[in-house]
């Protein structure tokens, strides 16, 4: 079950704590009764919701807790079947979901192993940094693969967010965010065309949109950010799990004069990006 409101508040920095968001988004709380949708006291899964989803979440939690080291082998399908009391096909489907998220690697005839990228990339929400820089800071190679780049008129929601008239010419991009050959996010951006060089063509748009803005003299200074949990087949493109849960960041970027310069809507794969907030008093 997905929460109907943002998973955590971004503002109100009153407590001196570090809040980890990623591990809480999209998780169904353990119910008090035996009719719930989580493992019971024996470790077996209860059958009121999708068993594959439950099992995959349980295994992700164990991975996050470091039960299996990077490169180590997970229990066999037969062992997991016995431990959780589910069918072998359910175990196989859950393991396939972990592999699709880049958390594990399956070697046919050998078994399933913890991926060297099995731990989430950590990003502090208090710091405005490009996705490429965040990925690079973790020793990984970032790639921004454009799915679509075009100039068009801003729709009503985009115009309101950017403080421009509806129909104003904007640069609209759709990008796949990749860390060391593993997809970690899908991102949609909108930039007012008036901020960009008049001779800019779609095939000349660079990988770094922050860099493009900086070259145009519109330097990102702050971003108003909302966090939500999101799920749905309309998110992203290409082959992907239609039941994937995403950490959704809706951001309006401003320059030092508080002028809106970019709207970004980014869907991070749950389990691959971990967001934290340092709160002080």
CSV table of C-alpha atoms in Angstrom, one decimal:
chain,number,residue,atom,x,y,z
A,1,UNK,CA,0.0,0.0,0.0
A,2,UNK,CA,1.3,3.4,-0.9
A,3,UNK,CA,1.0,6.4,1.4
A,4,UNK,CA,-1.4,9.0,0.2
A,5,UNK,CA,0.8,11.9,1.4
A,6,UNK,CA,4.5,12.7,1.3
A,7,UNK,CA,6.5,10.1,3.3
A,8,UNK,CA,8.2,12.6,5.5
A,9,UNK,CA,8.1,16.4,6.0
A,10,UNK,CA,11.0,18.3,4.4
A,11,UNK,CA,10.7,21.4,6.6
A,12,UNK,CA,10.5,22.2,10.3
A,13,UNK,CA,14.2,21.5,11.1
A,14,UNK,CA,13.8,21.3,14.9
A,15,UNK,CA,15.5,18.0,15.9
A,16,UNK,CA,19.2,17.1,15.7
A,17,UNK,CA,18.7,13.8,13.9
A,18,UNK,CA,19.4,12.2,10.6
A,19,UNK,CA,16.3,11.0,8.8
A,20,UNK,CA,16.6,8.1,6.3
A,21,UNK,CA,13.7,8.3,4.0
A,22,UNK,CA,14.3,5.5,1.4
A,23,UNK,CA,13.8,2.6,3.7
A,24,UNK,CA,10.4,3.7,4.8
A,25,UNK,CA,8.7,4.6,1.5
A,26,UNK,CA,6.2,2.1,0.1
A,27,UNK,CA,6.5,-0.2,3.2
A,28,UNK,CA,3.3,-1.7,4.7
A,29,UNK,CA,3.5,-1.4,8.5
A,30,UNK,CA,3.3,-4.7,10.4
A,31,UNK,CA,-0.3,-5.2,11.6
A,32,UNK,CA,-1.2,-6.2,15.1
A,33,UNK,CA,-3.4,-9.1,14.1
A,34,UNK,CA,-2.5,-12.4,12.5
A,35,UNK,CA,-4.4,-11.3,9.4
A,36,UNK,CA,-1.7,-8.8,8.3
A,37,UNK,CA,0.5,-8.8,5.2
A,38,UNK,CA,3.9,-9.3,6.8
A,39,UNK,CA,5.9,-12.3,7.9
A,40,UNK,CA,4.5,-13.9,11.1
A,41,UNK,CA,6.5,-15.0,14.1
A,42,UNK,CA,7.8,-18.1,12.2
A,43,UNK,CA,9.1,-16.0,9.3
A,44,UNK,CA,6.5,-17.3,7.0
A,45,UNK,CA,4.5,-14.8,4.9
A,46,UNK,CA,0.8,-14.2,5.4
A,47,UNK,CA,-1.4,-14.3,2.4
A,48,UNK,CA,-3.5,-11.2,2.3
A,49,UNK,CA,-1.4,-9.3,-0.2
A,50,UNK,CA,1.0,-10.1,-3.1
A,51,UNK,CA,3.5,-12.6,-1.7
A,52,UNK,CA,6.2,-11.7,-4.3
A,53,UNK,CA,6.1,-8.1,-3.1
A,54,UNK,CA,6.2,-9.1,0.5
A,55,UNK,CA,9.1,-11.4,0.0
A,56,UNK,CA,11.1,-9.0,-2.1
A,57,UNK,CA,10.7,-6.3,0.5
A,58,UNK,CA,11.8,-8.7,3.3
A,59,UNK,CA,14.9,-9.6,1.3
A,60,UNK,CA,15.6,-6.0,0.6
A,61,UNK,CA,15.4,-5.2,4.3
A,62,UNK,CA,17.9,-8.0,5.0
A,63,UNK,CA,20.2,-6.6,2.3
A,64,UNK,CA,20.0,-3.1,3.7
A,65,UNK,CA,20.8,-4.4,7.2
A,66,UNK,CA,24.0,-6.0,5.9
A,67,UNK,CA,23.0,-9.6,6.5
A,68,UNK,CA,24.8,-10.6,3.3
A,69,UNK,CA,28.0,-8.9,2.3
A,70,UNK,CA,28.6,-7.6,-1.2
A,71,UNK,CA,29.5,-10.4,-3.5
A,72,UNK,CA,28.2,-13.1,-1.1
A,73,UNK,CA,25.6,-15.7,-2.1
A,74,UNK,CA,22.0,-15.5,-1.0
A,75,UNK,CA,20.3,-18.7,0.3
A,76,UNK,CA,19.1,-21.0,-2.5
A,77,UNK,CA,15.6,-20.9,-3.9
A,78,UNK,CA,14.9,-24.1,-2.0
A,79,UNK,CA,16.1,-22.7,1.3
A,80,UNK,CA,14.1,-19.5,0.9
A,81,UNK,CA,11.0,-21.5,-0.1
A,82,UNK,CA,11.3,-23.5,3.2
A,83,UNK,CA,12.1,-20.4,5.3
A,84,UNK,CA,9.2,-18.3,4.0
A,85,UNK,CA,6.6,-21.0,3.3
A,86,UNK,CA,6.0,-19.9,-0.3
A,87,UNK,CA,6.2,-21.6,-3.7
A,88,UNK,CA,9.5,-21.7,-5.6
A,89,UNK,CA,7.9,-19.6,-8.4
A,90,UNK,CA,7.2,-16.8,-5.8
A,91,UNK,CA,10.8,-16.9,-4.6
A,92,UNK,CA,12.1,-16.8,-8.2
A,93,UNK,CA,9.8,-13.8,-9.0
A,94,UNK,CA,11.0,-11.9,-5.8
A,95,UNK,CA,14.7,-12.6,-6.7
A,96,UNK,CA,14.0,-11.4,-10.3
A,97,UNK,CA,12.6,-8.1,-8.8
A,98,UNK,CA,15.8,-7.7,-6.7
A,99,UNK,CA,17.9,-8.2,-9.8
A,100,UNK,CA,15.8,-5.7,-11.8
A,101,UNK,CA,16.6,-3.2,-9.1
A,102,UNK,CA,20.3,-3.8,-9.3
A,103,UNK,CA,20.5,-5.2,-5.8
A,104,UNK,CA,21.6,-8.8,-6.8
A,105,UNK,CA,23.1,-10.6,-9.7
A,106,UNK,CA,21.9,-14.1,-10.8
A,107,UNK,CA,24.5,-16.5,-12.2
A,108,UNK,CA,22.6,-19.3,-13.8
A,109,UNK,CA,23.7,-22.7,-12.5
A,110,UNK,CA,25.4,-21.0,-9.5
A,111,UNK,CA,23.0,-18.9,-7.6
A,112,UNK,CA,22.1,-15.3,-6.6
A,113,UNK,CA,24.7,-12.9,-5.3
A,114,UNK,CA,24.7,-9.5,-3.7
A,115,UNK,CA,25.5,-6.9,-6.3
A,116,UNK,CA,28.5,-4.6,-5.7
A,117,UNK,CA,25.9,-1.8,-6.0
A,118,UNK,CA,23.6,-3.5,-3.5
A,119,UNK,CA,23.7,-0.5,-1.2
A,120,UNK,CA,21.8,2.7,-2.0
A,121,UNK,CA,23.4,5.8,-3.2
A,122,UNK,CA,23.0,8.4,-0.4
A,123,UNK,CA,22.1,12.0,-1.1
A,124,UNK,CA,21.5,14.7,1.5
A,125,UNK,CA,18.4,16.7,0.7
A,126,UNK,CA,19.8,19.8,2.4
A,127,UNK,CA,22.5,20.0,-0.3
A,128,UNK,CA,21.6,21.1,-3.9
A,129,UNK,CA,23.8,18.9,-6.1
A,130,UNK,CA,23.4,17.5,-9.5
A,131,UNK,CA,22.6,13.8,-9.8
A,132,UNK,CA,25.8,13.2,-11.8
A,133,UNK,CA,27.9,14.7,-9.0
A,134,UNK,CA,26.0,12.7,-6.4
A,135,UNK,CA,26.6,9.4,-8.3
A,136,UNK,CA,30.3,10.3,-8.9
A,137,UNK,CA,30.8,11.0,-5.2
A,138,UNK,CA,30.0,7.4,-4.6
A,139,UNK,CA,32.8,6.2,-7.0
A,140,UNK,CA,30.4,5.3,-9.7
A,141,UNK,CA,30.2,6.6,-13.3
A,142,UNK,CA,27.0,8.6,-14.1
A,143,UNK,CA,25.3,8.5,-17.5
A,144,UNK,CA,22.4,10.6,-18.5
A,145,UNK,CA,20.6,9.0,-21.4
A,146,UNK,CA,18.0,11.2,-23.2
A,147,UNK,CA,14.7,9.5,-24.0
A,148,UNK,CA,13.2,12.7,-25.4
A,149,UNK,CA,14.4,16.3,-25.9
A,150,UNK,CA,12.1,18.9,-27.5
A,151,UNK,CA,11.0,22.6,-27.4
A,152,UNK,CA,7.2,23.0,-26.9
A,153,UNK,CA,4.7,25.2,-25.1
A,154,UNK,CA,4.5,25.0,-21.3
A,155,UNK,CA,1.3,23.4,-19.9
A,156,UNK,CA,-0.7,25.0,-17.1
A,157,UNK,CA,1.0,23.2,-14.3
A,158,UNK,CA,4.5,23.9,-15.6
A,159,UNK,CA,3.7,27.5,-16.3
A,160,UNK,CA,2.4,28.0,-12.7
A,161,UNK,CA,5.5,26.3,-11.2
A,162,UNK,CA,7.9,28.4,-13.3
A,163,UNK,CA,6.0,31.7,-13.1
A,164,UNK,CA,5.5,32.0,-16.9
A,165,UNK,CA,2.4,32.3,-19.1
A,166,UNK,CA,0.9,29.0,-20.3
A,167,UNK,CA,2.2,28.2,-23.8
A,168,UNK,CA,5.5,29.9,-23.3
A,169,UNK,CA,8.3,28.1,-25.1
A,170,UNK,CA,10.2,25.7,-22.9
A,171,UNK,CA,12.9,23.0,-23.2
A,172,UNK,CA,11.4,19.7,-22.1
A,173,UNK,CA,13.6,16.7,-21.5
A,174,UNK,CA,13.1,13.1,-20.4
A,175,UNK,CA,16.2,11.3,-19.1
A,176,UNK,CA,17.3,7.9,-17.8
A,177,UNK,CA,19.7,8.3,-14.9
A,178,UNK,CA,22.3,5.5,-14.8
A,179,UNK,CA,25.0,4.7,-12.3
A,180,UNK,CA,27.6,2.2,-13.5
A,181,UNK,CA,25.2,0.7,-16.1
A,182,UNK,CA,22.3,0.4,-13.6
A,183,UNK,CA,19.2,2.5,-14.0
A,184,UNK,CA,18.6,4.5,-10.8
A,185,UNK,CA,16.0,7.1,-11.9
A,186,UNK,CA,13.8,8.5,-14.6
A,187,UNK,CA,13.7,12.3,-14.7
A,188,UNK,CA,11.5,14.9,-16.5
A,189,UNK,CA,12.7,18.5,-16.7
A,190,UNK,CA,11.3,21.8,-18.0
A,191,UNK,CA,13.4,24.9,-18.5
A,192,UNK,CA,12.1,28.3,-19.8
A,193,UNK,CA,13.4,28.8,-23.3
A,194,UNK,CA,14.1,32.5,-22.6
A,195,UNK,CA,16.9,31.4,-20.3
A,196,UNK,CA,18.7,29.5,-23.0
A,197,UNK,CA,20.8,30.5,-26.0
A,198,UNK,CA,18.5,31.3,-28.9
A,199,UNK,CA,20.5,29.1,-31.3
A,200,UNK,CA,20.4,26.0,-29.0
A,201,UNK,CA,19.1,22.9,-30.9
A,202,UNK,CA,17.8,19.7,-29.3
A,203,UNK,CA,20.8,17.7,-30.5
A,204,UNK,CA,23.2,20.1,-28.7
A,205,UNK,CA,21.6,19.8,-25.2
A,206,UNK,CA,24.4,18.5,-22.9
A,207,UNK,CA,24.1,15.7,-20.4
A,208,UNK,CA,24.3,18.2,-17.5
A,209,UNK,CA,21.3,20.5,-17.3
A,210,UNK,CA,22.9,22.3,-14.4
A,211,UNK,CA,25.9,23.0,-16.6
A,212,UNK,CA,23.6,24.2,-19.4
A,213,UNK,CA,21.9,26.7,-17.0
A,214,UNK,CA,25.2,27.8,-15.6
A,215,UNK,CA,26.6,28.5,-19.0
A,216,UNK,CA,23.5,30.6,-19.7
A,217,UNK,CA,24.1,32.6,-16.5
A,218,UNK,CA,21.1,31.0,-14.7
A,219,UNK,CA,23.0,29.3,-11.8
A,220,UNK,CA,20.9,27.0,-9.6
A,221,UNK,CA,21.0,28.3,-6.1
A,222,UNK,CA,18.0,26.8,-4.2
A,223,UNK,CA,15.3,24.2,-4.9
A,224,UNK,CA,11.9,23.9,-3.3
A,225,UNK,CA,11.4,20.1,-3.0
A,226,UNK,CA,8.5,17.9,-2.3
A,227,UNK,CA,8.8,14.1,-1.7
A,228,UNK,CA,6.2,11.5,-2.4
A,229,UNK,CA,6.0,7.7,-2.9
A,230,UNK,CA,4.9,6.9,-6.4
A,231,UNK,CA,4.0,3.8,-8.4
A,232,UNK,CA,2.4,3.3,-11.8
A,233,UNK,CA,3.1,2.0,-15.4
A,234,UNK,CA,3.1,5.6,-16.7
A,235,UNK,CA,6.4,6.3,-14.9
A,236,UNK,CA,9.5,5.9,-17.1
A,237,UNK,CA,9.9,3.9,-20.3
A,238,UNK,CA,11.4,0.7,-21.7
A,239,UNK,CA,11.4,-2.6,-19.9
A,240,UNK,CA,10.6,-2.1,-16.2
A,241,UNK,CA,8.6,-3.6,-13.3
A,242,UNK,CA,5.0,-2.0,-13.4
A,243,UNK,CA,4.8,-2.5,-9.6
A,244,UNK,CA,8.0,-0.7,-8.9
A,245,UNK,CA,7.8,1.8,-6.1
A,246,UNK,CA,9.7,5.1,-6.6
A,247,UNK,CA,10.8,8.0,-4.4
A,248,UNK,CA,9.4,11.0,-6.3
A,249,UNK,CA,11.1,14.4,-6.0
A,250,UNK,CA,9.2,17.3,-7.4
A,251,UNK,CA,11.6,20.3,-7.5
A,252,UNK,CA,11.4,23.9,-8.6
A,253,UNK,CA,14.9,25.3,-8.9
A,254,UNK,CA,15.7,29.0,-8.4
A,255,UNK,CA,18.7,31.2,-9.0
A,256,UNK,CA,20.1,33.6,-6.4
A,257,UNK,CA,17.4,36.1,-7.1
A,258,UNK,CA,14.7,33.5,-6.4
A,259,UNK,CA,13.7,33.4,-10.1
A,260,UNK,CA,12.4,29.9,-11.1
A,261,UNK,CA,14.8,28.4,-13.7
A,262,UNK,CA,13.9,24.7,-13.9
A,263,UNK,CA,11.1,22.3,-12.9
A,264,UNK,CA,12.3,18.8,-12.4
A,265,UNK,CA,10.2,15.7,-11.6
A,266,UNK,CA,12.5,12.7,-10.8
A,267,UNK,CA,11.4,9.2,-9.9
A,268,UNK,CA,14.2,7.3,-8.1
A,269,UNK,CA,14.1,3.5,-7.9
A,270,UNK,CA,13.3,2.5,-4.3
A,271,UNK,CA,16.3,0.8,-2.9
A,272,UNK,CA,18.8,2.4,-5.2
A,273,UNK,CA,18.8,6.0,-3.9
A,274,UNK,CA,18.7,6.8,-0.2
A,275,UNK,CA,17.8,10.3,0.9
A,276,UNK,CA,18.8,11.8,4.3
A,277,UNK,CA,18.0,15.1,6.0
A,278,UNK,CA,20.3,16.6,8.6
A,279,UNK,CA,18.0,18.4,11.1
A,280,UNK,CA,19.5,20.8,13.6
A,281,UNK,CA,18.2,23.0,16.4
